[in-house]
Amino acid sequence: MTTTLHSDAAQAEAYRELRRELDAATTDARSAILTERAKETRRSIVRMIDAAKQGHIGGDLSVTDILTTLFNAVLRLDPADPTWADRDRFVLSKGHCAAALYSTLAHCGYFPASELATFMEPLSALNGHPNRTKVPGVETNTGPLGHGLPVAVGAAVGAKLTGADNRVFVVLGDGEMQEGSNWEALMSAAHFELDNLTVVVDRNRLQQGARTEETSSLDPLDDKLAAFGLEVRVIDGHDYGQLFDAFGPSTTGKPVGVIANTIKGKGVSFIEDRVEWHHKVPNAEQVAIALEELA
Ligand SMILES: Cc1ncc(C[n+]2csc(CCOP(=O)(O)OP(=O)(O)O)c2C)c(N)n1
């Protein structure tokens, strides 16, 4: 285990090649490649949580296709140079899903995939929530819900002030949208006309312990985001074609709000849409079944 992580040169080069292939691919070919990348990421998530005996497996598996599409086909980035000034900024506001982010970053070459096995061990850089000083590719610390979007708004304002053309993406949980700080941040995003900001809600309709609509209803979320001044796109958050299109630039000069309808636990039959799997840990037999389903 290393407490300071550095990019994996071979993996970063493989990523560059894959990126060239994806950039030139047809929609179908791109979807086929992303399907394989996402399966690899989901398998890593299951192994990490099995080894650590902790983690947030349901939300990790729901957000995987969003992260896979962003990091492999959308974001302007260089895993060998994580602080490259012209990079797009990405914030995982639902920071409890760190395993999904770490797995995505490692497969892009931000750090060696072998480090994933240290998830949540004492002294590991890979804490239960992402830390920007420890993990290359993490832009800001997250974990307390409702903090990532305000930070992302600040980054988007900063880009506007300096005239930089990079974009800022932030992913939130739908339960997380119950935090008032997010709505203040959305008002600022509209006020400052942040067309460089894309706010993605992982709309899996479950939160910790209950369905989101039973806890504090969010519907109609599309109308609410539109009323707060966003250009709203509602998509299937497991469809790579729809994800790719939804992550395209603003067409109205407004910040973009993507409601990505997803299934919590996506890809593993006995976890899908089951509230108890917010942070339950699979036993050995369940791990074997999960890895088989994700093969
Ligand atoms: C401010 C704050 N309150 C409570 C928690 C504990 N917590 C972690 S995850 C979670 C539920 C989040 O639900 P959602 O945003 O829908 O995430 P997902 O279902 O995608 O995992 C809660 C309450 C927290 N991390 N931060």
PDB file of C-alpha atoms and ligand atoms in Angstrom:
ATOM      1  CA  MET A   1       0.000   0.000   0.000  1.00  0.00           C
ATOM      2  CA  THR A   2       1.200   3.527  -0.769  1.00  0.00           C
ATOM      3  CA  THR A   3      -0.251   6.521   1.025  1.00  0.00           C
ATOM      4  CA  THR A   4       0.690   8.817  -1.877  1.00  0.00           C
ATOM      5  CA  LEU A   5      -0.733   7.689  -5.172  1.00  0.00           C
ATOM      6  CA  HIS A   6       0.766   8.441  -8.576  1.00  0.00           C
ATOM      7  CA  SER A   7      -0.459   7.722 -12.051  1.00  0.00           C
ATOM      8  CA  ASP A   8       0.022   4.280 -13.581  1.00  0.00           C
ATOM      9  CA  ALA A   9       1.938   5.142 -16.777  1.00  0.00           C
ATOM     10  CA  ALA A  10       0.977   1.996 -18.701  1.00  0.00           C
ATOM     11  CA  GLN A  11      -2.683   2.296 -17.751  1.00  0.00           C
ATOM     12  CA  ALA A  12      -2.726   6.029 -18.567  1.00  0.00           C
ATOM     13  CA  GLU A  13      -1.319   5.244 -22.022  1.00  0.00           C
ATOM     14  CA  ALA A  14      -3.889   2.466 -22.515  1.00  0.00           C
ATOM     15  CA  TYR A  15      -6.544   5.022 -21.534  1.00  0.00           C
ATOM     16  CA  ARG A  16      -5.247   7.500 -24.129  1.00  0.00           C
ATOM     17  CA  GLU A  17      -5.504   4.843 -26.827  1.00  0.00           C
ATOM     18  CA  LEU A  18      -8.968   3.821 -25.713  1.00  0.00           C
ATOM     19  CA  ARG A  19      -9.999   7.467 -25.705  1.00  0.00           C
ATOM     20  CA  ARG A  20      -8.861   7.880 -29.310  1.00  0.00           C
ATOM     21  CA  GLU A  21     -10.866   4.788 -30.228  1.00  0.00           C
ATOM     22  CA  LEU A  22     -13.949   6.078 -28.394  1.00  0.00           C
ATOM     23  CA  ASP A  23     -13.694   9.533 -29.935  1.00  0.00           C
ATOM     24  CA  ALA A  24     -13.748   7.971 -33.405  1.00  0.00           C
ATOM     25  CA  ALA A  25     -16.398   5.331 -32.645  1.00  0.00           C
ATOM     26  CA  THR A  26     -20.003   5.176 -33.808  1.00  0.00           C
ATOM     27  CA  THR A  27     -22.688   5.416 -31.106  1.00  0.00           C
ATOM     28  CA  ASP A  28     -23.112   1.623 -31.051  1.00  0.00           C
ATOM     29  CA  ALA A  29     -19.394   0.888 -30.949  1.00  0.00           C
ATOM     30  CA  ARG A  30     -18.930   3.439 -28.162  1.00  0.00           C
ATOM     31  CA  SER A  31     -21.755   1.852 -26.162  1.00  0.00           C
ATOM     32  CA  ALA A  32     -20.212  -1.602 -26.580  1.00  0.00           C
ATOM     33  CA  ILE A  33     -16.849  -0.388 -25.262  1.00  0.00           C
ATOM     34  CA  LEU A  34     -18.434   1.490 -22.349  1.00  0.00           C
ATOM     35  CA  THR A  35     -20.484  -1.593 -21.450  1.00  0.00           C
ATOM     36  CA  GLU A  36     -17.270  -3.566 -20.956  1.00  0.00           C
ATOM     37  CA  ARG A  37     -15.589  -0.726 -19.045  1.00  0.00           C
ATOM     38  CA  ALA A  38     -18.583  -0.440 -16.706  1.00  0.00           C
ATOM     39  CA  LYS A  39     -18.632  -4.183 -16.038  1.00  0.00           C
ATOM     40  CA  GLU A  40     -14.951  -4.047 -15.123  1.00  0.00           C
ATOM     41  CA  THR A  41     -15.649  -1.112 -12.808  1.00  0.00           C
ATOM     42  CA  ARG A  42     -18.599  -2.854 -11.152  1.00  0.00           C
ATOM     43  CA  ARG A  43     -16.533  -6.014 -10.585  1.00  0.00           C
ATOM     44  CA  SER A  44     -13.855  -3.905  -8.887  1.00  0.00           C
ATOM     45  CA  ILE A  45     -16.485  -2.267  -6.682  1.00  0.00           C
ATOM     46  CA  VAL A  46     -17.769  -5.656  -5.512  1.00  0.00           C
ATOM     47  CA  ARG A  47     -14.220  -6.865  -4.788  1.00  0.00           C
ATOM     48  CA  MET A  48     -13.325  -3.655  -2.902  1.00  0.00           C
ATOM     49  CA  ILE A  49     -16.399  -3.822  -0.699  1.00  0.00           C
ATOM     50  CA  ASP A  50     -15.872  -7.537  -0.118  1.00  0.00           C
ATOM     51  CA  ALA A  51     -12.265  -6.936   0.983  1.00  0.00           C
ATOM     52  CA  ALA A  52     -13.085  -3.893   3.141  1.00  0.00           C
ATOM     53  CA  LYS A  53     -16.331  -5.352   4.506  1.00  0.00           C
ATOM     54  CA  GLN A  54     -17.800  -1.859   4.203  1.00  0.00           C
ATOM     55  CA  GLY A  55     -18.950   0.551   1.515  1.00  0.00           C
ATOM     56  CA  HIS A  56     -22.068   1.784  -0.261  1.00  0.00           C
ATOM     57  CA  ILE A  57     -22.671  -0.879  -2.856  1.00  0.00           C
ATOM     58  CA  GLY A  58     -26.163   0.171  -3.990  1.00  0.00           C
ATOM     59  CA  GLY A  59     -25.248   3.758  -4.887  1.00  0.00           C
ATOM     60  CA  ASP A  60     -21.886   2.680  -6.327  1.00  0.00           C
ATOM     61  CA  LEU A  61     -23.549   0.359  -8.797  1.00  0.00           C
ATOM     62  CA  SER A  62     -26.201   2.925  -9.742  1.00  0.00           C
ATOM     63  CA  VAL A  63     -23.695   5.684 -10.548  1.00  0.00           C
ATOM     64  CA  THR A  64     -21.201   3.499 -12.446  1.00  0.00           C
ATOM     65  CA  ASP A  65     -22.551   4.088 -15.961  1.00  0.00           C
ATOM     66  CA  ILE A  66     -22.605   7.853 -15.372  1.00  0.00           C
ATOM     67  CA  LEU A  67     -18.969   7.842 -14.217  1.00  0.00           C
ATOM     68  CA  THR A  68     -17.873   5.442 -16.947  1.00  0.00           C
ATOM     69  CA  THR A  69     -19.358   7.650 -19.659  1.00  0.00           C
ATOM     70  CA  LEU A  70     -17.972  10.878 -18.197  1.00  0.00           C
ATOM     71  CA  PHE A  71     -14.421   9.680 -17.583  1.00  0.00           C
ATOM     72  CA  ASN A  72     -14.019   7.613 -20.740  1.00  0.00           C
ATOM     73  CA  ALA A  73     -15.947   9.572 -23.342  1.00  0.00           C
ATOM     74  CA  VAL A  74     -16.722  13.110 -22.179  1.00  0.00           C
ATOM     75  CA  LEU A  75     -14.353  14.797 -19.724  1.00  0.00           C
ATOM     76  CA  ARG A  76     -11.257  16.539 -21.032  1.00  0.00           C
ATOM     77  CA  LEU A  77      -8.558  15.056 -18.847  1.00  0.00           C
ATOM     78  CA  ASP A  78      -5.157  13.446 -18.710  1.00  0.00           C
ATOM     79  CA  PRO A  79      -4.735  10.778 -16.003  1.00  0.00           C
ATOM     80  CA  ALA A  80      -0.935  11.180 -16.268  1.00  0.00           C
ATOM     81  CA  ASP A  81      -1.311  14.885 -15.433  1.00  0.00           C
ATOM     82  CA  PRO A  82      -4.240  15.106 -12.975  1.00  0.00           C
ATOM     83  CA  THR A  83      -3.828  18.820 -12.255  1.00  0.00           C
ATOM     84  CA  TRP A  84      -3.493  19.893 -15.905  1.00  0.00           C
ATOM     85  CA  ALA A  85      -4.843  23.473 -15.871  1.00  0.00           C
ATOM     86  CA  ASP A  86      -7.179  23.011 -18.849  1.00  0.00           C
ATOM     87  CA  ARG A  87      -8.852  19.861 -17.526  1.00  0.00           C
ATOM     88  CA  ASP A  88     -12.588  19.622 -16.995  1.00  0.00           C
ATOM     89  CA  ARG A  89     -13.464  19.489 -13.308  1.00  0.00           C
ATOM     90  CA  PHE A  90     -15.449  16.599 -11.864  1.00  0.00           C
ATOM     91  CA  VAL A  91     -17.029  16.518  -8.396  1.00  0.00           C
ATOM     92  CA  LEU A  92     -18.669  13.425  -6.919  1.00  0.00           C
ATOM     93  CA  SER A  93     -21.002  15.161  -4.507  1.00  0.00           C
ATOM     94  CA  LYS A  94     -22.472  11.830  -3.328  1.00  0.00           C
ATOM     95  CA  GLY A  95     -19.069  11.088  -1.814  1.00  0.00           C
ATOM     96  CA  HIS A  96     -20.217   7.938  -0.021  1.00  0.00           C
ATOM     97  CA  CYS A  97     -19.909   6.296  -3.452  1.00  0.00           C
ATOM     98  CA  ALA A  98     -16.134   6.672  -3.364  1.00  0.00           C
ATOM     99  CA  ALA A  99     -15.600   3.047  -4.435  1.00  0.00           C
ATOM    100  CA  ALA A 100     -17.219   3.753  -7.808  1.00  0.00           C
ATOM    101  CA  LEU A 101     -15.048   6.837  -8.291  1.00  0.00           C
ATOM    102  CA  TYR A 102     -11.799   5.099  -7.221  1.00  0.00           C
ATOM    103  CA  SER A 103     -12.506   2.170  -9.486  1.00  0.00           C
ATOM    104  CA  THR A 104     -13.219   4.498 -12.430  1.00  0.00           C
ATOM    105  CA  LEU A 105     -10.080   6.563 -11.774  1.00  0.00           C
ATOM    106  CA  ALA A 106      -7.826   3.511 -11.427  1.00  0.00           C
ATOM    107  CA  HIS A 107      -9.052   2.017 -14.698  1.00  0.00           C
ATOM    108  CA  CYS A 108      -8.200   5.316 -16.405  1.00  0.00           C
ATOM    109  CA  GLY A 109      -4.665   5.192 -14.963  1.00  0.00           C
ATOM    110  CA  TYR A 110      -4.823   7.871 -12.248  1.00  0.00           C
ATOM    111  CA  PHE A 111      -3.228   5.318  -9.909  1.00  0.00           C
ATOM    112  CA  PRO A 112      -2.464   1.574 -10.014  1.00  0.00           C
ATOM    113  CA  ALA A 113      -5.558  -0.652  -9.930  1.00  0.00           C
ATOM    114  CA  SER A 114      -3.742  -2.871  -7.414  1.00  0.00           C
ATOM    115  CA  GLU A 115      -4.301  -0.078  -4.839  1.00  0.00           C
ATOM    116  CA  LEU A 116      -8.072  -0.677  -4.986  1.00  0.00           C
ATOM    117  CA  ALA A 117      -7.524  -3.693  -2.720  1.00  0.00           C
ATOM    118  CA  THR A 118      -6.536  -1.274   0.088  1.00  0.00           C
ATOM    119  CA  PHE A 119      -9.944   0.464   0.108  1.00  0.00           C
ATOM    120  CA  MET A 120     -10.680   1.750   3.627  1.00  0.00           C
ATOM    121  CA  GLU A 121      -7.670   0.096   5.240  1.00  0.00           C
ATOM    122  CA  PRO A 122      -5.908   2.192   7.892  1.00  0.00           C
ATOM    123  CA  LEU A 123      -3.361   4.512   6.148  1.00  0.00           C
ATOM    124  CA  SER A 124      -4.768   3.780   2.692  1.00  0.00           C
ATOM    125  CA  ALA A 125      -5.300   6.850   0.483  1.00  0.00           C
ATOM    126  CA  LEU A 126      -8.607   5.320  -0.515  1.00  0.00           C
ATOM    127  CA  ASN A 127     -10.797   6.423   2.369  1.00  0.00           C
ATOM    128  CA  GLY A 128     -14.531   5.853   2.591  1.00  0.00           C
ATOM    129  CA  HIS A 129     -15.023   9.349   1.174  1.00  0.00           C
ATOM    130  CA  PRO A 130     -12.839  10.982  -1.510  1.00  0.00           C
ATOM    131  CA  ASN A 131      -9.992  13.230  -0.389  1.00  0.00           C
ATOM    132  CA  ARG A 132      -8.356  15.608  -2.847  1.00  0.00           C
ATOM    133  CA  THR A 133      -4.968  15.595  -1.119  1.00  0.00           C
ATOM    134  CA  LYS A 134      -4.712  11.813  -1.250  1.00  0.00           C
ATOM    135  CA  VAL A 135      -6.209  10.656  -4.532  1.00  0.00           C
ATOM    136  CA  PRO A 136      -5.201  12.034  -7.953  1.00  0.00           C
ATOM    137  CA  GLY A 137      -8.298  12.911  -9.954  1.00  0.00           C
ATOM    138  CA  VAL A 138     -10.342  13.914  -6.894  1.00  0.00           C
ATOM    139  CA  GLU A 139     -11.031  17.660  -7.162  1.00  0.00           C
ATOM    140  CA  THR A 140     -12.585  18.265  -3.755  1.00  0.00           C
ATOM    141  CA  ASN A 141     -13.369  16.361  -0.582  1.00  0.00           C
ATOM    142  CA  THR A 142     -16.957  15.155  -0.358  1.00  0.00           C
ATOM    143  CA  GLY A 143     -18.988  13.064   2.052  1.00  0.00           C
ATOM    144  CA  PRO A 144     -21.244  15.462   3.928  1.00  0.00           C
ATOM    145  CA  LEU A 145     -24.175  15.557   1.502  1.00  0.00           C
ATOM    146  CA  GLY A 146     -24.973  18.944  -0.006  1.00  0.00           C
ATOM    147  CA  HIS A 147     -21.421  20.263  -0.272  1.00  0.00           C
ATOM    148  CA  GLY A 148     -20.222  19.126  -3.698  1.00  0.00           C
ATOM    149  CA  LEU A 149     -22.603  21.169  -5.814  1.00  0.00           C
ATOM    150  CA  PRO A 150     -21.768  24.483  -4.070  1.00  0.00           C
ATOM    151  CA  VAL A 151     -18.066  23.759  -4.658  1.00  0.00           C
ATOM    152  CA  ALA A 152     -18.737  22.902  -8.312  1.00  0.00           C
ATOM    153  CA  VAL A 153     -20.629  26.180  -8.735  1.00  0.00           C
ATOM    154  CA  GLY A 154     -17.579  27.980  -7.348  1.00  0.00           C
ATOM    155  CA  ALA A 155     -15.322  26.180  -9.834  1.00  0.00           C
ATOM    156  CA  ALA A 156     -17.649  27.137 -12.694  1.00  0.00           C
ATOM    157  CA  VAL A 157     -17.691  30.771 -11.553  1.00  0.00           C
ATOM    158  CA  GLY A 158     -13.895  30.651 -11.372  1.00  0.00           C
ATOM    159  CA  ALA A 159     -13.663  29.403 -14.952  1.00  0.00           C
ATOM    160  CA  LYS A 160     -15.946  32.233 -16.090  1.00  0.00           C
ATOM    161  CA  LEU A 161     -13.841  34.827 -14.258  1.00  0.00           C
ATOM    162  CA  THR A 162     -10.617  33.662 -15.884  1.00  0.00           C
ATOM    163  CA  GLY A 163     -12.168  33.038 -19.294  1.00  0.00           C
ATOM    164  CA  ALA A 164     -11.170  29.364 -19.192  1.00  0.00           C
ATOM    165  CA  ASP A 165     -13.129  27.073 -21.488  1.00  0.00           C
ATOM    166  CA  ASN A 166     -13.111  23.968 -19.282  1.00  0.00           C
ATOM    167  CA  ARG A 167     -16.410  22.495 -18.092  1.00  0.00           C
ATOM    168  CA  VAL A 168     -17.506  21.473 -14.594  1.00  0.00           C
ATOM    169  CA  PHE A 169     -19.540  18.333 -13.898  1.00  0.00           C
ATOM    170  CA  VAL A 170     -21.060  17.343 -10.576  1.00  0.00           C
ATOM    171  CA  VAL A 171     -22.962  14.172  -9.644  1.00  0.00           C
ATOM    172  CA  LEU A 172     -25.456  14.158  -6.775  1.00  0.00           C
ATOM    173  CA  GLY A 173     -27.751  11.570  -5.246  1.00  0.00           C
ATOM    174  CA  ASP A 174     -31.481  12.192  -5.383  1.00  0.00           C
ATOM    175  CA  GLY A 175     -31.720  11.843  -1.602  1.00  0.00           C
ATOM    176  CA  GLU A 176     -28.929  14.403  -1.483  1.00  0.00           C
ATOM    177  CA  MET A 177     -31.170  16.882  -3.321  1.00  0.00           C
ATOM    178  CA  GLN A 178     -33.121  17.203  -0.064  1.00  0.00           C
ATOM    179  CA  GLU A 179     -30.216  19.284   1.290  1.00  0.00           C
ATOM    180  CA  GLY A 180     -31.108  22.990   1.109  1.00  0.00           C
ATOM    181  CA  SER A 181     -27.553  24.037   0.207  1.00  0.00           C
ATOM    182  CA  ASN A 182     -28.053  22.481  -3.233  1.00  0.00           C
ATOM    183  CA  TRP A 183     -30.988  24.740  -4.033  1.00  0.00           C
ATOM    184  CA  GLU A 184     -29.050  27.840  -2.984  1.00  0.00           C
ATOM    185  CA  ALA A 185     -26.224  26.676  -5.244  1.00  0.00           C
ATOM    186  CA  LEU A 186     -28.639  26.141  -8.156  1.00  0.00           C
ATOM    187  CA  MET A 187     -29.961  29.678  -7.745  1.00  0.00           C
ATOM    188  CA  SER A 188     -26.392  30.986  -7.979  1.00  0.00           C
ATOM    189  CA  ALA A 189     -25.667  28.785 -10.999  1.00  0.00           C
ATOM    190  CA  ALA A 190     -28.623  30.283 -12.852  1.00  0.00           C
ATOM    191  CA  HIS A 191     -27.867  33.803 -11.652  1.00  0.00           C
ATOM    192  CA  PHE A 192     -24.273  33.626 -12.932  1.00  0.00           C
ATOM    193  CA  GLU A 193     -25.445  31.974 -16.196  1.00  0.00           C
ATOM    194  CA  LEU A 194     -23.073  29.049 -15.699  1.00  0.00           C
ATOM    195  CA  ASP A 195     -23.494  27.322 -19.049  1.00  0.00           C
ATOM    196  CA  ASN A 196     -20.158  25.585 -18.276  1.00  0.00           C
ATOM    197  CA  LEU A 197     -21.795  23.629 -15.412  1.00  0.00           C
ATOM    198  CA  THR A 198     -23.577  20.271 -15.723  1.00  0.00           C
ATOM    199  CA  VAL A 199     -25.448  19.027 -12.654  1.00  0.00           C
ATOM    200  CA  VAL A 200     -26.214  15.303 -12.808  1.00  0.00           C
ATOM    201  CA  VAL A 201     -28.728  13.745 -10.412  1.00  0.00           C
ATOM    202  CA  ASP A 202     -28.393   9.983  -9.961  1.00  0.00           C
ATOM    203  CA  ARG A 203     -32.147   9.425  -9.712  1.00  0.00           C
ATOM    204  CA  ASN A 204     -32.289   5.904  -8.267  1.00  0.00           C
ATOM    205  CA  ARG A 205     -35.300   6.780  -6.087  1.00  0.00           C
ATOM    206  CA  LEU A 206     -33.791   5.217  -2.960  1.00  0.00           C
ATOM    207  CA  GLN A 207     -31.822   6.810  -0.171  1.00  0.00           C
ATOM    208  CA  GLN A 208     -30.569   5.504   3.164  1.00  0.00           C
ATOM    209  CA  GLY A 209     -33.311   3.425   4.766  1.00  0.00           C
ATOM    210  CA  ALA A 210     -36.233   4.316   2.507  1.00  0.00           C
ATOM    211  CA  ARG A 211     -37.549   5.378  -0.890  1.00  0.00           C
ATOM    212  CA  THR A 212     -36.814   9.007  -1.661  1.00  0.00           C
ATOM    213  CA  GLU A 213     -40.458   9.782  -2.373  1.00  0.00           C
ATOM    214  CA  GLU A 214     -41.475   8.374   1.026  1.00  0.00           C
ATOM    215  CA  THR A 215     -38.813  10.372   2.868  1.00  0.00           C
ATOM    216  CA  SER A 216     -39.284  13.808   1.313  1.00  0.00           C
ATOM    217  CA  SER A 217     -40.803  13.913  -2.135  1.00  0.00           C
ATOM    218  CA  LEU A 218     -38.756  15.439  -4.971  1.00  0.00           C
ATOM    219  CA  ASP A 219     -41.142  15.064  -7.897  1.00  0.00           C
ATOM    220  CA  PRO A 220     -41.595  16.818 -10.236  1.00  0.00           C
ATOM    221  CA  LEU A 221     -37.803  17.181 -10.153  1.00  0.00           C
ATOM    222  CA  ASP A 222     -37.597  18.216 -13.818  1.00  0.00           C
ATOM    223  CA  ASP A 223     -40.009  21.109 -13.278  1.00  0.00           C
ATOM    224  CA  LYS A 224     -38.178  22.130 -10.113  1.00  0.00           C
ATOM    225  CA  LEU A 225     -34.788  22.236 -11.827  1.00  0.00           C
ATOM    226  CA  ALA A 226     -36.291  24.142 -14.759  1.00  0.00           C
ATOM    227  CA  ALA A 227     -37.906  26.627 -12.358  1.00  0.00           C
ATOM    228  CA  PHE A 228     -34.475  27.170 -10.789  1.00  0.00           C
ATOM    229  CA  GLY A 229     -33.156  28.179 -14.216  1.00  0.00           C
ATOM    230  CA  LEU A 230     -31.562  24.997 -15.566  1.00  0.00           C
ATOM    231  CA  GLU A 231     -31.736  23.462 -19.028  1.00  0.00           C
ATOM    232  CA  VAL A 232     -33.162  20.059 -18.056  1.00  0.00           C
ATOM    233  CA  ARG A 233     -32.458  16.720 -19.730  1.00  0.00           C
ATOM    234  CA  VAL A 234     -34.194  13.580 -18.443  1.00  0.00           C
ATOM    235  CA  ILE A 235     -32.547  10.329 -19.496  1.00  0.00           C
ATOM    236  CA  ASP A 236     -32.054   6.642 -18.800  1.00  0.00           C
ATOM    237  CA  GLY A 237     -28.875   6.731 -16.735  1.00  0.00           C
ATOM    238  CA  HIS A 238     -27.804   3.287 -17.912  1.00  0.00           C
ATOM    239  CA  ASP A 239     -28.061   4.061 -21.643  1.00  0.00           C
ATOM    240  CA  TYR A 240     -24.634   5.152 -22.894  1.00  0.00           C
ATOM    241  CA  GLY A 241     -26.026   6.871 -25.990  1.00  0.00           C
ATOM    242  CA  GLN A 242     -28.407   8.968 -23.884  1.00  0.00           C
ATOM    243  CA  LEU A 243     -25.728   9.683 -21.284  1.00  0.00           C
ATOM    244  CA  PHE A 244     -23.252  10.830 -23.938  1.00  0.00           C
ATOM    245  CA  ASP A 245     -25.803  13.118 -25.595  1.00  0.00           C
ATOM    246  CA  ALA A 246     -27.004  14.541 -22.261  1.00  0.00           C
ATOM    247  CA  PHE A 247     -23.430  15.484 -21.355  1.00  0.00           C
ATOM    248  CA  GLY A 248     -23.116  17.676 -24.446  1.00  0.00           C
ATOM    249  CA  PRO A 249     -22.803  21.449 -23.974  1.00  0.00           C
ATOM    250  CA  SER A 250     -25.627  23.750 -22.940  1.00  0.00           C
ATOM    251  CA  THR A 251     -27.730  24.902 -25.881  1.00  0.00           C
ATOM    252  CA  THR A 252     -29.511  27.722 -24.050  1.00  0.00           C
ATOM    253  CA  GLY A 253     -26.773  29.545 -22.161  1.00  0.00           C
ATOM    254  CA  LYS A 254     -28.140  28.063 -18.911  1.00  0.00           C
ATOM    255  CA  PRO A 255     -26.517  25.503 -16.619  1.00  0.00           C
ATOM    256  CA  VAL A 256     -27.514  21.965 -17.626  1.00  0.00           C
ATOM    257  CA  GLY A 257     -29.407  19.677 -15.245  1.00  0.00           C
ATOM    258  CA  VAL A 258     -29.357  15.992 -16.152  1.00  0.00           C
ATOM    259  CA  ILE A 259     -31.837  13.761 -14.352  1.00  0.00           C
ATOM    260  CA  ALA A 260     -30.361  10.311 -14.905  1.00  0.00           C
ATOM    261  CA  ASN A 261     -32.976   7.688 -14.041  1.00  0.00           C
ATOM    262  CA  THR A 262     -31.047   4.759 -12.610  1.00  0.00           C
ATOM    263  CA  ILE A 263     -31.511   1.557 -10.643  1.00  0.00           C
ATOM    264  CA  LYS A 264     -29.781   1.379  -7.292  1.00  0.00           C
ATOM    265  CA  GLY A 265     -27.612  -1.764  -7.312  1.00  0.00           C
ATOM    266  CA  LYS A 266     -27.692  -1.923 -11.128  1.00  0.00           C
ATOM    267  CA  GLY A 267     -26.146  -5.090 -12.548  1.00  0.00           C
ATOM    268  CA  VAL A 268     -26.567  -7.398  -9.548  1.00  0.00           C
ATOM    269  CA  SER A 269     -30.032  -8.977  -9.427  1.00  0.00           C
ATOM    270  CA  PHE A 270     -30.420  -9.384  -5.675  1.00  0.00           C
ATOM    271  CA  ILE A 271     -29.200  -5.831  -4.957  1.00  0.00           C
ATOM    272  CA  GLU A 272     -31.200  -3.966  -7.617  1.00  0.00           C
ATOM    273  CA  ASP A 273     -33.786  -1.555  -6.183  1.00  0.00           C
ATOM    274  CA  ARG A 274     -33.524  -3.044  -2.672  1.00  0.00           C
ATOM    275  CA  VAL A 275     -33.373  -0.474   0.092  1.00  0.00           C
ATOM    276  CA  GLU A 276     -31.406  -2.672   2.507  1.00  0.00           C
ATOM    277  CA  TRP A 277     -28.433  -2.707   0.110  1.00  0.00           C
ATOM    278  CA  HIS A 278     -27.588   0.976   0.668  1.00  0.00           C
ATOM    279  CA  HIS A 279     -24.526  -0.156   2.607  1.00  0.00           C
ATOM    280  CA  LYS A 280     -25.015  -3.849   3.274  1.00  0.00           C
ATOM    281  CA  VAL A 281     -21.966  -6.056   2.599  1.00  0.00           C
ATOM    282  CA  PRO A 282     -22.412  -9.196   0.479  1.00  0.00           C
ATOM    283  CA  ASN A 283     -21.333 -12.548   1.937  1.00  0.00           C
ATOM    284  CA  ALA A 284     -18.959 -14.890   0.077  1.00  0.00           C
ATOM    285  CA  GLU A 285     -21.722 -16.672  -1.802  1.00  0.00           C
ATOM    286  CA  GLN A 286     -23.343 -13.372  -2.820  1.00  0.00           C
ATOM    287  CA  VAL A 287     -19.970 -12.007  -3.986  1.00  0.00           C
ATOM    288  CA  ALA A 288     -19.547 -15.049  -6.238  1.00  0.00           C
ATOM    289  CA  ILE A 289     -23.035 -14.580  -7.724  1.00  0.00           C
ATOM    290  CA  ALA A 290     -22.461 -10.841  -8.208  1.00  0.00           C
ATOM    291  CA  LEU A 291     -19.146 -11.383 -10.019  1.00  0.00           C
ATOM    292  CA  GLU A 292     -20.758 -14.007 -12.230  1.00  0.00           C
ATOM    293  CA  GLU A 293     -23.594 -11.646 -13.140  1.00  0.00           C
ATOM    294  CA  LEU A 294     -21.083  -8.901 -13.912  1.00  0.00           C
ATOM    295  CA  ALA A 295     -18.790 -11.136 -16.015  1.00  0.00           C
TER     296      ALA A 295
HETATM  297  C1  LIG B   1     -25.104  15.787   5.634  1.00  0.00           C
HETATM  298  C2  LIG B   1     -25.159  14.294   5.632  1.00  0.00           C
HETATM  299  N1  LIG B   1     -26.181  13.679   6.267  1.00  0.00           N
HETATM  300  C3  LIG B   1     -26.246  12.331   6.289  1.00  0.00           C
HETATM  301  C4  LIG B   1     -25.270  11.574   5.677  1.00  0.00           C
HETATM  302  C5  LIG B   1     -25.336  10.057   5.728  1.00  0.00           C
HETATM  303  N2  LIG B   1     -25.713   9.488   4.435  1.00  0.00           N
HETATM  304  C6  LIG B   1     -24.789   8.927   3.611  1.00  0.00           C
HETATM  305  S1  LIG B   1     -25.457   8.392   2.183  1.00  0.00           S
HETATM  306  C7  LIG B   1     -27.004   8.894   2.616  1.00  0.00           C
HETATM  307  C8  LIG B   1     -28.174   8.698   1.706  1.00  0.00           C
HETATM  308  C9  LIG B   1     -27.938   9.367   0.369  1.00  0.00           C
HETATM  309  O1  LIG B   1     -28.946   9.054  -0.542  1.00  0.00           O
HETATM  310  P1  LIG B   1     -28.772   9.411  -2.044  1.00  0.00           P
HETATM  311  O2  LIG B   1     -28.263  10.795  -2.166  1.00  0.00           O
HETATM  312  O3  LIG B   1     -30.051   9.119  -2.737  1.00  0.00           O
HETATM  313  O4  LIG B   1     -27.586   8.444  -2.488  1.00  0.00           O
HETATM  314  P2  LIG B   1     -27.639   7.021  -3.216  1.00  0.00           P
HETATM  315  O5  LIG B   1     -29.008   6.431  -3.045  1.00  0.00           O
HETATM  316  O6  LIG B   1     -27.353   7.283  -4.645  1.00  0.00           O
HETATM  317  O7  LIG B   1     -26.574   6.203  -2.546  1.00  0.00           O
HETATM  318  C10 LIG B   1     -26.984   9.475   3.892  1.00  0.00           C
HETATM  319  C11 LIG B   1     -28.184  10.020   4.591  1.00  0.00           C
HETATM  320  C12 LIG B   1     -24.222  12.259   5.029  1.00  0.00           C
HETATM  321  N3  LIG B   1     -23.252  11.603   4.379  1.00  0.00           N
HETATM  322  N4  LIG B   1     -24.190  13.606   5.012  1.00  0.00           N
END
